[in-house]
Structures are given as C-alpha cells and as structure tokens.
Amino acid sequence: MLKNDHSKSGSPALLFAAGALLLSSVAPVLAQDKAPKTTQQTSTEAETATPGKAAAPKPPAAVAASGPASGGYKLGVMDKLRIRVAEWQPADGTVRDWDVVGGEYTVGPSGALSLPFIGDLDAAGKTTAEVAGLIGQQLRDKFALRNLPSASVEISQYRPVYLAGDVTTPGEFPYSPNLTVLKAVSLAGGLRRSDAGQRFAKDFINAQGDVAVYDNQRGRLIARRARLVAEVSGSRDLPIPAELKDVPNAAQLIASETSLMKSRRDRYELQLQALNELRSLLESEVKSLAQKTETQQRQLDLVSENRDKMSRLTEQGLATSSRLLTIEERTASIQSTLLDIDTSTLKAKQDISQANQDEINLRNDWEADRAKELQDTEAELEKLGLQLTTSRQLISEAVAQSAEALRFDPSKTAATIKYTVVRDEGDGPKEVAVDENARLMPGDVVKVTSELLMQ
C-alpha cells in the first residue's frame, strides 16, 4: 500500500484516510487466520476396500465421521502452531506487528505453550480461536494496552498418528486432515507380508490406497483448475466441472474453491479501490495547491507593486527605509511559500504517477499469477493421470494373483483384517473397532490385525 508523505502543506485528513485504507486491507487477512489450517496436503477418505472382509463391526458414527474439520478441533500435545500478533495503533493510523511473540510453537508435554512475556499458556483441550483470544487478552493485561491485540493462531502441523500390528512399517506418521485408516495403512507400507508370503495382498492394499489418494488429489486439482479458469476469465460463478459430476464430495470442493476465489478477488478489488481513492485524494490536493498558488501569486503581485511605490517614496525621502525593508521581507516570504507549494505539487503529481504504476503492476501480477498457477495445475493433473494408470494396473495384477491363490486354497478361506483405534479424548484412552474408511484424529493409535490367506 502506498503511503503519502508530503511537506508541511499536506492535509491531515489525507493522512487519516490513508491509515483507514491500510486497516481495511489488513483486517481481512488477520481475520482469515482464525480457522485451523495445516501445511500438509489434505486427503479424503478412500473409496475402495482392502482385499478380504473386515470381521469387526461397523464403528460408531462419532468415530467414523470425526476429524479436525468436523468442528472446533481441540489442541493436544505435539501440535505445532504458527502464531502472529498485530495491534492497530489509532493514534498514528498504523498496524504494529508483535514479531517477538509471533512464530512457530509446539504444545509441550504439559499441554502448554511457552510464549515470550506471557509464559506458559494452557492450550491442550482448547481451539485455536480460544488460544488466540487468550494471547490477545494476556498481552493487553501485561502491557496495559488500550486496544486488544489481534492474534492469529493456525495449526502448521498436527500431532502424529501411530500404527501398530500387522503393517510393514509400524511407527509414527504425520497426520493430515481427512486421513482414514486405509490411507494410514498405506503410509505404513500396507499389510505385513506373511512368512509363507504372497505379495498380492500388500500390492493390492498399497495400490488401492494410492488410487484413493490420487483420486482425491485429482478432484481437488480439477476444482482448482475450474477456479483459475474462472479467475482468468473474470467470471464470478464457479459451476461444477463435468469431470466432477460423479465425485461424492464435488459440491464441497467447489464450495471451498468458490470461497477462496471470492476472498482473493475481494482482496484484489480492495487493493485497486485503495489505489483509486489514493489517486483521487492526490488529484484533489493538486487542485487545492493550484488554487493556493493563484492566491499567493496575487499577493505577490500586490506586494511587488507596493514595494515599487515604496522604493520611489524612499528615494524622494518621503518614506523611511525600514518600511521598504518590511515590504522586501514580505515579498521574500511569499516567494518562499510559492516554492513550497510548487514542491508539494510536484510531490503529489509524482505520487499520482506511482499510484498509476502500482495499479498497472497489480493487474499484471494478478493475470500472471493466475496463468502460472493454471499451468502448474495442468502439469500436476497430467502427472496424476499417469500415477492413477500405474496404480490401477497394479490392482489388476494383484486381483489376478489373489484369484490364482484362491483357486489353490482347499479351505477357500478369505482374508480377515481387523482395525482398532485407541483414542484419548481427555477421559483416558479407549479402544473402538472401526472399518478402513473411518477417519482418524491426531494422536490416534491404529492397531491392525490381519489373517491373510496362507499357501
């Protein structure tokens, strides 16, 4: 945002208007940080099943559909947060950044955050919005601030999930929103191969999990591409693309992209409006300075005429030299004022030119960024298409292998896979039997038990 810095002839109202414009452009960005976010790429639940039949009963709805996005997510130990704090200074119309407080923080074993000036702040069991409110309140109380600082708290990394049992690589894995049991098993390398070993179960589960992830990513990329095309064309509507007609969560994907498109366009138009208003203010100032120049010039003409008369009277001895000196000083003062006005006028015209250039740059950057994002999205879609083809071929091969194995199995016994989630919601850990499509929460422990067909 441009700031006006004129000479002593500038208008105080102009400075106040520029400060108000700065606040209007910063406030939506700070408010936008209120919602929990993560730097990792989100996933949705898998759409296909693992080989065999799950013996465990269908889990309760609270476990099957839960996740950080389903409500106010409660923070826990090992959650990593990104904190930013800003304070509006009404006296000079600026926004003050509390850089010493902002940064990356991790919820410690005691469930608290350790912040400068504030000390330990209980975060476990609270939402990011509640933590942000506590930070602002603590800072205001500590420093006796008149205005409540605005704190933005977002989740940069959720606490991990853990896989145990019959998986290839048990251990700790990073959590991402909409992570399901099937995707978590895929992250752990799939089911562990039995000693007598058949490769088909592992290949099938891995490929099936990859297809679910790739399908989800493809849906998001298609929705993003539709949004970028709409932004490039200037359209404000975002219809569902034909490629997403059969995708279950197509409406949610389009709604998310529509919200993002509106937010970005509103910010872009707000910046253009701020530049236009600043240019109008500068043009008004130039006109005012021009009128002031005319007034000063008339005064200079009158003083110069009076000086000439006084000079003749002084030469004739009819006036004292002190009166002539006073008129000379008045003349010099008016000429100095005219020079100051000319300088202010040139500065205002220079700022108008800069505002015009900033508007051109803003429009060019908007179009270039949309074109670059669209190009990158097309490349990612092409790459995902190749990955999907490979994964589906692996699934076909694994199915063929399983059919061949079943043909030689005298008992015709199918594989049985059981999943159990251990979750602590504050009242102690509890075990719940789930299926492969159940969504996980940060900190969950997934126990996998498989009884694969043996040869």
Short mmCIF file of C-alpha atoms in Angstrom, two decimals:
data_model
loop_
_atom_site.label_atom_id
_atom_site.label_comp_id
_atom_site.label_asym_id
_atom_site.label_seq_id
_atom_site.Cartn_x
_atom_site.Cartn_y
_atom_site.Cartn_z
CA MET A 1 0.00 0.00 0.00
CA LEU A 2 1.29 3.44 -0.86
CA LYS A 3 1.78 5.97 1.92
CA ASN A 4 1.53 9.72 1.33
CA ASP A 5 4.42 11.73 2.81
CA HIS A 6 4.00 15.36 1.73
CA SER A 7 5.54 18.54 3.04
CA LYS A 8 4.08 20.77 5.70
CA SER A 9 1.35 21.93 3.32
CA GLY A 10 -0.20 18.38 3.18
CA SER A 11 -3.69 17.78 4.61
CA PRO A 12 -4.11 15.85 7.97
CA ALA A 13 -7.36 14.41 6.63
CA LEU A 14 -5.36 12.82 3.83
CA LEU A 15 -3.08 11.02 6.31
CA PHE A 16 -6.10 9.77 8.29
CA ALA A 17 -7.77 8.43 5.12
CA ALA A 18 -4.60 6.57 4.09
CA GLY A 19 -4.41 4.95 7.57
CA ALA A 20 -8.03 3.83 7.33
CA LEU A 21 -7.32 2.27 3.95
CA LEU A 22 -4.35 0.40 5.41
CA LEU A 23 -6.54 -1.01 8.22
CA SER A 24 -9.27 -2.11 5.78
CA SER A 25 -6.75 -4.09 3.70
CA VAL A 26 -5.01 -5.72 6.71
CA ALA A 27 -8.04 -6.66 8.84
CA PRO A 28 -9.49 -9.34 6.44
CA VAL A 29 -6.08 -11.02 6.23
CA LEU A 30 -5.77 -11.19 10.04
CA ALA A 31 -9.33 -12.49 10.40
CA GLN A 32 -8.72 -15.12 7.82
CA ASP A 33 -6.08 -16.76 10.04
CA LYS A 34 -8.68 -17.69 12.67
CA ALA A 35 -9.51 -21.06 11.10
CA PRO A 36 -7.24 -24.09 11.76
CA LYS A 37 -5.01 -24.92 8.83
CA THR A 38 -2.15 -27.27 8.10
CA THR A 39 0.77 -27.06 5.73
CA GLN A 40 0.34 -30.65 4.68
CA GLN A 41 -1.87 -31.58 1.77
CA THR A 42 -5.33 -32.83 2.84
CA SER A 43 -6.84 -36.12 1.84
CA THR A 44 -10.37 -37.53 1.81
CA GLU A 45 -11.47 -40.99 2.76
CA ALA A 46 -10.60 -43.93 0.47
CA GLU A 47 -13.27 -45.09 -1.95
CA THR A 48 -12.24 -48.75 -2.30
CA ALA A 49 -11.87 -51.63 0.15
CA THR A 50 -8.97 -53.81 1.09
CA PRO A 51 -8.96 -57.43 -0.01
CA GLY A 52 -11.00 -59.69 2.16
CA LYS A 53 -13.80 -58.93 4.54
CA ALA A 54 -13.47 -56.95 7.75
CA ALA A 55 -14.61 -59.02 10.71
CA ALA A 56 -15.02 -56.04 13.04
CA PRO A 57 -18.48 -54.41 13.39
CA LYS A 58 -19.18 -51.03 11.83
CA PRO A 59 -17.83 -48.31 14.16
CA PRO A 60 -19.98 -45.69 15.84
CA ALA A 61 -20.77 -42.60 13.77
CA ALA A 62 -18.68 -40.41 16.10
CA VAL A 63 -15.53 -42.32 15.17
CA ALA A 64 -16.33 -42.94 11.52
CA ALA A 65 -17.01 -39.31 10.68
CA SER A 66 -14.86 -37.42 13.15
CA GLY A 67 -11.92 -35.22 12.18
CA PRO A 68 -10.42 -31.78 12.80
CA ALA A 69 -12.60 -30.29 10.06
CA SER A 70 -15.89 -31.56 11.58
CA GLY A 71 -15.96 -28.92 14.35
CA GLY A 72 -13.78 -26.97 16.71
CA TYR A 73 -10.59 -29.01 16.84
CA LYS A 74 -9.13 -29.31 20.33
CA LEU A 75 -5.39 -28.91 20.52
CA GLY A 76 -3.17 -31.54 22.09
CA VAL A 77 0.42 -32.33 22.98
CA MET A 78 2.85 -32.16 19.98
CA ASP A 79 0.54 -29.98 17.87
CA LYS A 80 2.66 -27.33 16.17
CA LEU A 81 1.17 -23.82 15.89
CA ARG A 82 2.03 -20.74 13.88
CA ILE A 83 1.19 -17.57 15.82
CA ARG A 84 1.03 -13.98 14.55
CA VAL A 85 0.02 -10.94 16.61
CA ALA A 86 -0.79 -7.44 15.38
CA GLU A 87 -2.19 -4.33 17.08
CA TRP A 88 -3.93 -1.37 15.49
CA GLN A 89 -2.45 1.97 16.57
CA PRO A 90 -5.26 4.53 16.20
CA ALA A 91 -3.01 7.42 17.18
CA ASP A 92 -0.94 7.28 14.00
CA GLY A 93 -3.14 5.02 11.89
CA THR A 94 -0.68 2.09 11.61
CA VAL A 95 -0.61 -1.63 12.39
CA ARG A 96 2.05 -2.75 14.86
CA ASP A 97 3.46 -6.28 14.42
CA TRP A 98 4.39 -8.18 17.58
CA ASP A 99 7.19 -10.11 15.86
CA VAL A 100 8.80 -11.06 19.17
CA VAL A 101 5.65 -13.02 20.12
CA GLY A 102 4.87 -14.47 16.69
CA GLY A 103 6.49 -17.63 15.36
CA GLU A 104 6.30 -21.43 15.47
CA TYR A 105 5.39 -23.09 18.78
CA THR A 106 4.75 -26.66 19.91
CA VAL A 107 2.28 -27.72 22.59
CA GLY A 108 4.53 -29.22 25.26
CA PRO A 109 4.06 -32.40 27.35
CA SER A 110 2.18 -30.41 29.98
CA GLY A 111 -0.29 -29.18 27.35
CA ALA A 112 1.02 -25.59 27.48
CA LEU A 113 2.66 -23.15 25.09
CA SER A 114 5.68 -21.17 26.26
CA LEU A 115 5.37 -17.64 24.88
CA PRO A 116 7.53 -14.54 25.39
CA PHE A 117 6.12 -12.12 28.02
CA ILE A 118 3.14 -14.44 28.63
CA GLY A 119 4.97 -17.54 29.87
CA ASP A 120 3.14 -20.88 29.93
CA LEU A 121 -0.30 -20.73 28.35
CA ASP A 122 -2.60 -23.76 28.63
CA ALA A 123 -3.50 -24.87 25.08
CA ALA A 124 -4.44 -28.56 25.36
CA GLY A 125 -8.19 -29.03 25.04
CA LYS A 126 -8.72 -25.57 23.53
CA THR A 127 -9.42 -24.48 19.95
CA THR A 128 -7.10 -22.19 18.02
CA ALA A 129 -9.67 -19.40 18.33
CA GLU A 130 -9.70 -19.76 22.12
CA VAL A 131 -5.89 -19.72 22.26
CA ALA A 132 -5.81 -16.62 20.03
CA GLY A 133 -8.25 -14.86 22.35
CA LEU A 134 -6.19 -15.77 25.42
CA ILE A 135 -2.98 -14.46 23.81
CA GLY A 136 -4.57 -11.11 22.98
CA GLN A 137 -6.09 -10.80 26.47
CA GLN A 138 -2.79 -11.73 28.18
CA LEU A 139 -0.81 -9.17 26.16
CA ARG A 140 -3.34 -6.43 26.89
CA ASP A 141 -3.24 -7.24 30.60
CA LYS A 142 0.58 -7.49 30.72
CA PHE A 143 1.24 -4.18 28.97
CA ALA A 144 -1.97 -2.31 29.98
CA LEU A 145 -2.92 -1.77 26.34
CA ARG A 146 -5.98 0.24 25.48
CA ASN A 147 -6.78 -1.89 22.40
CA LEU A 148 -6.90 -5.69 22.38
CA PRO A 149 -4.14 -7.08 20.11
CA SER A 150 -5.37 -9.35 17.30
CA ALA A 151 -3.77 -12.81 17.46
CA SER A 152 -3.89 -15.34 14.63
CA VAL A 153 -3.26 -18.99 15.53
CA GLU A 154 -3.12 -21.66 12.86
CA ILE A 155 -2.04 -25.28 13.01
CA SER A 156 1.13 -25.75 10.98
CA GLN A 157 1.45 -29.44 11.82
CA TYR A 158 -0.88 -31.81 13.66
CA ARG A 159 0.44 -34.27 16.20
CA PRO A 160 1.21 -37.62 14.55
CA VAL A 161 -0.76 -40.85 14.39
CA TYR A 162 0.70 -44.23 15.24
CA LEU A 163 0.32 -47.60 13.53
CA ALA A 164 0.97 -50.89 15.24
CA GLY A 165 0.41 -54.53 14.47
CA ASP A 166 0.48 -56.25 11.11
CA VAL A 167 1.80 -53.41 8.96
CA THR A 168 5.07 -53.30 7.08
CA THR A 169 6.49 -50.28 8.92
CA PRO A 170 4.90 -49.70 12.34
CA GLY A 171 5.61 -46.39 13.99
CA GLU A 172 4.80 -42.68 13.95
CA PHE A 173 3.39 -40.95 10.86
CA PRO A 174 2.40 -37.32 10.15
CA TYR A 175 -1.30 -36.54 10.29
CA SER A 176 -3.21 -34.73 7.55
CA PRO A 177 -6.91 -33.77 7.53
CA ASN A 178 -9.34 -36.48 6.31
CA LEU A 179 -6.78 -39.20 6.98
CA THR A 180 -8.55 -42.58 7.03
CA VAL A 181 -7.46 -45.93 8.37
CA LEU A 182 -6.83 -47.20 4.85
CA LYS A 183 -4.61 -44.23 3.98
CA ALA A 184 -2.71 -44.60 7.24
CA VAL A 185 -2.07 -48.28 6.48
CA SER A 186 -0.83 -47.25 3.03
CA LEU A 187 1.60 -44.78 4.66
CA ALA A 188 2.94 -47.64 6.79
CA GLY A 189 3.69 -49.70 3.67
CA GLY A 190 0.48 -51.74 3.73
CA LEU A 191 -0.09 -55.04 5.48
CA ARG A 192 2.93 -57.04 6.51
CA ARG A 193 3.68 -59.99 4.28
CA SER A 194 3.42 -63.37 5.93
CA ASP A 195 6.46 -65.62 6.08
CA ALA A 196 4.91 -68.04 3.60
CA GLY A 197 4.26 -64.88 1.67
CA GLN A 198 2.05 -63.84 -1.07
CA ARG A 199 2.61 -60.45 -2.49
CA PHE A 200 -0.87 -59.82 -3.78
CA ALA A 201 -2.40 -58.52 -0.51
CA LYS A 202 0.32 -55.95 0.05
CA ASP A 203 0.31 -54.83 -3.59
CA PHE A 204 -3.47 -54.63 -3.62
CA ILE A 205 -3.70 -52.53 -0.45
CA ASN A 206 -0.86 -50.24 -1.48
CA ALA A 207 -2.28 -49.68 -4.95
CA GLN A 208 -5.80 -49.27 -3.58
CA GLY A 209 -4.64 -46.67 -1.07
CA ASP A 210 -2.66 -44.86 -3.77
CA VAL A 211 -5.70 -44.79 -6.06
CA ALA A 212 -7.83 -43.32 -3.27
CA VAL A 213 -5.23 -40.62 -2.58
CA TYR A 214 -4.69 -39.87 -6.28
CA ASP A 215 -8.44 -39.69 -6.95
CA ASN A 216 -8.82 -37.24 -4.10
CA GLN A 217 -5.91 -35.11 -5.33
CA ARG A 218 -7.26 -35.22 -8.87
CA GLY A 219 -10.67 -33.96 -7.71
CA ARG A 220 -9.04 -31.07 -5.86
CA LEU A 221 -6.87 -30.19 -8.85
CA ILE A 222 -9.87 -30.23 -11.20
CA ALA A 223 -11.74 -27.90 -8.84
CA ARG A 224 -8.67 -25.65 -8.60
CA ARG A 225 -8.35 -25.56 -12.38
CA ALA A 226 -12.01 -24.56 -12.71
CA ARG A 227 -11.46 -21.76 -10.21
CA LEU A 228 -8.34 -20.48 -12.01
CA VAL A 229 -10.13 -20.53 -15.36
CA ALA A 230 -12.96 -18.50 -13.81
CA GLU A 231 -10.47 -16.00 -12.32
CA VAL A 232 -8.67 -15.59 -15.64
CA SER A 233 -11.94 -15.02 -17.50
CA GLY A 234 -13.26 -12.64 -14.81
CA SER A 235 -16.29 -14.83 -14.04
CA ARG A 236 -17.77 -14.74 -10.54
CA ASP A 237 -19.59 -18.07 -10.87
CA LEU A 238 -17.92 -21.46 -10.47
CA PRO A 239 -20.05 -24.31 -11.86
CA ILE A 240 -19.20 -27.94 -11.14
CA PRO A 241 -16.96 -29.28 -13.97
CA ALA A 242 -18.12 -32.32 -15.90
CA GLU A 243 -15.15 -34.33 -14.55
CA LEU A 244 -16.53 -33.95 -11.01
CA LYS A 245 -20.13 -34.94 -11.70
CA ASP A 246 -19.62 -38.41 -10.20
CA VAL A 247 -17.32 -37.37 -7.36
CA PRO A 248 -19.14 -37.65 -4.00
CA ASN A 249 -17.59 -34.53 -2.44
CA ALA A 250 -17.72 -32.41 -5.61
CA ALA A 251 -20.05 -29.84 -4.01
CA GLN A 252 -17.69 -29.36 -1.05
CA LEU A 253 -14.67 -29.00 -3.34
CA ILE A 254 -16.40 -26.37 -5.49
CA ALA A 255 -17.70 -24.56 -2.40
CA SER A 256 -14.17 -24.39 -0.99
CA GLU A 257 -12.70 -23.09 -4.24
CA THR A 258 -15.56 -20.60 -4.62
CA SER A 259 -14.86 -19.23 -1.15
CA LEU A 260 -11.15 -18.94 -1.98
CA MET A 261 -11.92 -17.23 -5.30
CA LYS A 262 -14.21 -14.70 -3.60
CA SER A 263 -11.64 -13.97 -0.90
CA ARG A 264 -8.82 -13.44 -3.40
CA ARG A 265 -10.95 -11.31 -5.72
CA ASP A 266 -12.24 -9.19 -2.83
CA ARG A 267 -8.68 -8.53 -1.69
CA TYR A 268 -7.60 -7.72 -5.25
CA GLU A 269 -10.52 -5.33 -5.79
CA LEU A 270 -9.90 -3.75 -2.38
CA GLN A 271 -6.31 -3.01 -3.37
CA LEU A 272 -7.48 -1.47 -6.66
CA GLN A 273 -10.07 0.60 -4.81
CA ALA A 274 -7.44 1.81 -2.34
CA LEU A 275 -5.18 2.91 -5.19
CA ASN A 276 -8.06 4.71 -6.93
CA GLU A 277 -9.07 6.51 -3.75
CA LEU A 278 -5.47 7.49 -3.05
CA ARG A 279 -5.14 8.84 -6.58
CA SER A 280 -8.36 10.84 -6.15
CA LEU A 281 -7.07 12.33 -2.92
CA LEU A 282 -3.79 13.29 -4.56
CA GLU A 283 -5.57 14.86 -7.51
CA SER A 284 -7.74 16.88 -5.12
CA GLU A 285 -4.61 18.01 -3.33
CA VAL A 286 -3.04 19.12 -6.60
CA LYS A 287 -6.11 21.22 -7.37
CA SER A 288 -6.04 22.72 -3.89
CA LEU A 289 -2.36 23.56 -4.24
CA ALA A 290 -3.04 25.17 -7.63
CA GLN A 291 -5.68 27.43 -6.07
CA LYS A 292 -3.30 28.27 -3.26
CA THR A 293 -0.63 29.14 -5.84
CA GLU A 294 -3.01 31.58 -7.55
CA THR A 295 -3.79 33.26 -4.22
CA GLN A 296 -0.14 33.59 -3.29
CA GLN A 297 0.70 34.90 -6.75
CA ARG A 298 -1.90 37.66 -6.43
CA GLN A 299 -0.49 38.59 -3.06
CA LEU A 300 3.00 38.65 -4.56
CA ASP A 301 1.84 40.96 -7.34
CA LEU A 302 0.25 43.35 -4.84
CA VAL A 303 3.32 43.32 -2.59
CA SER A 304 5.63 43.86 -5.55
CA GLU A 305 3.57 46.84 -6.71
CA ASN A 306 3.58 48.28 -3.19
CA ARG A 307 7.35 47.69 -2.96
CA ASP A 308 7.95 49.65 -6.16
CA LYS A 309 5.89 52.57 -4.86
CA MET A 310 7.64 52.49 -1.50
CA SER A 311 11.03 52.41 -3.23
CA ARG A 312 10.24 55.61 -5.15
CA LEU A 313 8.97 57.32 -2.00
CA THR A 314 12.13 56.30 -0.14
CA GLU A 315 14.29 57.73 -2.91
CA GLN A 316 12.37 61.01 -2.62
CA GLY A 317 12.81 61.00 1.17
CA LEU A 318 9.07 60.66 1.78
CA ALA A 319 9.32 57.19 3.43
CA THR A 320 11.75 55.51 5.73
CA SER A 321 13.97 52.65 4.63
CA SER A 322 12.57 50.45 7.43
CA ARG A 323 9.18 50.35 5.75
CA LEU A 324 10.84 49.36 2.48
CA LEU A 325 12.74 46.61 4.29
CA THR A 326 9.48 45.27 5.77
CA ILE A 327 7.92 45.05 2.31
CA GLU A 328 11.02 43.29 0.96
CA GLU A 329 10.75 40.70 3.74
CA ARG A 330 7.06 40.16 2.95
CA THR A 331 7.92 39.68 -0.71
CA ALA A 332 10.60 37.10 0.11
CA SER A 333 8.18 35.23 2.42
CA ILE A 334 5.52 34.96 -0.28
CA GLN A 335 8.08 33.76 -2.83
CA SER A 336 9.28 31.09 -0.38
CA THR A 337 5.69 29.94 0.16
CA LEU A 338 5.21 29.67 -3.60
CA LEU A 339 8.31 27.49 -3.84
CA ASP A 340 6.97 25.21 -1.07
CA ILE A 341 3.64 24.92 -2.88
CA ASP A 342 5.39 24.06 -6.14
CA THR A 343 7.42 21.37 -4.35
CA SER A 344 4.30 19.87 -2.77
CA THR A 345 2.53 19.92 -6.14
CA LEU A 346 5.41 18.08 -7.81
CA LYS A 347 5.45 15.50 -5.00
CA ALA A 348 1.70 14.91 -5.28
CA LYS A 349 1.96 14.50 -9.06
CA GLN A 350 4.82 12.06 -8.56
CA ASP A 351 2.67 10.05 -6.13
CA ILE A 352 -0.18 10.04 -8.66
CA SER A 353 2.18 8.62 -11.25
CA GLN A 354 3.38 5.99 -8.78
CA ALA A 355 -0.21 5.05 -7.94
CA ASN A 356 -0.96 4.57 -11.64
CA GLN A 357 2.13 2.37 -11.99
CA ASP A 358 1.16 0.36 -8.91
CA GLU A 359 -2.28 -0.28 -10.39
CA ILE A 360 -0.75 -1.48 -13.66
CA ASN A 361 1.66 -3.76 -11.77
CA LEU A 362 -1.15 -5.11 -9.61
CA ARG A 363 -3.28 -6.01 -12.64
CA ASN A 364 -0.32 -7.57 -14.47
CA ASP A 365 0.72 -9.61 -11.41
CA TRP A 366 -2.86 -10.84 -10.95
CA GLU A 367 -3.05 -12.13 -14.51
CA ALA A 368 0.48 -13.60 -14.48
CA ASP A 369 -0.09 -15.43 -11.19
CA ARG A 370 -3.35 -16.96 -12.41
CA ALA A 371 -1.72 -18.10 -15.65
CA LYS A 372 1.25 -19.64 -13.79
CA GLU A 373 -0.99 -21.47 -11.31
CA LEU A 374 -3.14 -22.77 -14.16
CA GLN A 375 -0.07 -24.08 -15.99
CA ASP A 376 1.23 -25.82 -12.85
CA THR A 377 -2.19 -27.35 -12.16
CA GLU A 378 -2.39 -28.79 -15.67
CA ALA A 379 1.07 -30.36 -15.21
CA GLU A 380 0.06 -31.89 -11.87
CA LEU A 381 -3.13 -33.31 -13.40
CA GLU A 382 -1.13 -34.94 -16.17
CA LYS A 383 1.27 -36.47 -13.65
CA LEU A 384 -1.61 -37.77 -11.51
CA GLY A 385 -3.19 -39.36 -14.57
CA LEU A 386 -0.04 -41.42 -15.15
CA GLN A 387 0.13 -42.40 -11.48
CA LEU A 388 -3.52 -43.49 -11.48
CA THR A 389 -2.97 -45.66 -14.55
CA THR A 390 0.00 -47.38 -12.92
CA SER A 391 -1.85 -47.99 -9.63
CA ARG A 392 -4.88 -49.45 -11.41
CA GLN A 393 -2.63 -51.80 -13.34
CA LEU A 394 -1.09 -52.93 -10.03
CA ILE A 395 -4.58 -53.55 -8.66
CA SER A 396 -5.49 -55.66 -11.68
CA GLU A 397 -2.31 -57.71 -11.25
CA ALA A 398 -2.95 -58.19 -7.51
CA VAL A 399 -6.54 -59.31 -8.17
CA ALA A 400 -5.28 -61.82 -10.70
CA GLN A 401 -2.78 -63.13 -8.15
CA SER A 402 -5.43 -63.42 -5.45
CA ALA A 403 -7.77 -65.30 -7.74
CA GLU A 404 -4.96 -67.71 -8.59
CA ALA A 405 -4.21 -68.19 -4.88
CA LEU A 406 -7.84 -68.86 -4.01
CA ARG A 407 -8.00 -71.48 -6.76
CA PHE A 408 -5.32 -73.50 -4.92
CA ASP A 409 -6.74 -72.89 -1.42
CA PRO A 410 -8.52 -76.05 -0.28
CA SER A 411 -10.43 -74.29 2.51
CA LYS A 412 -11.45 -71.30 0.39
CA THR A 413 -10.90 -69.09 3.46
CA ALA A 414 -10.86 -65.37 2.72
CA ALA A 415 -8.57 -62.89 4.41
CA THR A 416 -9.77 -61.17 7.59
CA ILE A 417 -8.48 -57.73 8.58
CA LYS A 418 -9.37 -56.02 11.83
CA TYR A 419 -8.73 -52.37 12.72
CA THR A 420 -8.86 -50.92 16.22
CA VAL A 421 -8.38 -47.23 17.07
CA VAL A 422 -7.10 -46.20 20.50
CA ARG A 423 -8.11 -42.61 21.20
CA ASP A 424 -7.76 -40.39 24.27
CA GLU A 425 -10.36 -37.60 24.39
CA GLY A 426 -9.39 -36.38 27.85
CA ASP A 427 -11.05 -39.12 29.89
CA GLY A 428 -8.48 -41.84 29.27
CA PRO A 429 -7.66 -43.99 26.21
CA LYS A 430 -10.48 -46.04 24.72
CA GLU A 431 -10.42 -48.75 22.06
CA VAL A 432 -13.01 -48.70 19.28
CA ALA A 433 -13.34 -51.21 16.44
CA VAL A 434 -13.53 -49.38 13.09
CA ASP A 435 -13.50 -50.12 9.37
CA GLU A 436 -10.95 -49.00 6.81
CA ASN A 437 -12.90 -45.86 5.89
CA ALA A 438 -13.05 -44.45 9.42
CA ARG A 439 -11.42 -41.04 9.73
CA LEU A 440 -8.62 -40.63 12.21
CA MET A 441 -7.83 -37.84 14.65
CA PRO A 442 -4.37 -36.50 15.54
CA GLY A 443 -2.75 -38.68 18.21
CA ASP A 444 -4.78 -41.82 17.32
CA VAL A 445 -3.14 -45.25 17.60
CA VAL A 446 -4.29 -47.73 14.95
CA LYS A 447 -3.84 -51.43 15.70
CA VAL A 448 -4.01 -53.65 12.62
CA THR A 449 -4.62 -57.40 12.82
CA SER A 450 -4.64 -59.47 9.62
CA GLU A 451 -5.16 -63.13 8.92
CA LEU A 452 -4.06 -63.40 5.32
CA LEU A 453 -4.68 -66.38 3.15
CA MET A 454 -1.69 -68.70 3.54
CA GLN A 455 -0.28 -71.13 0.97
#
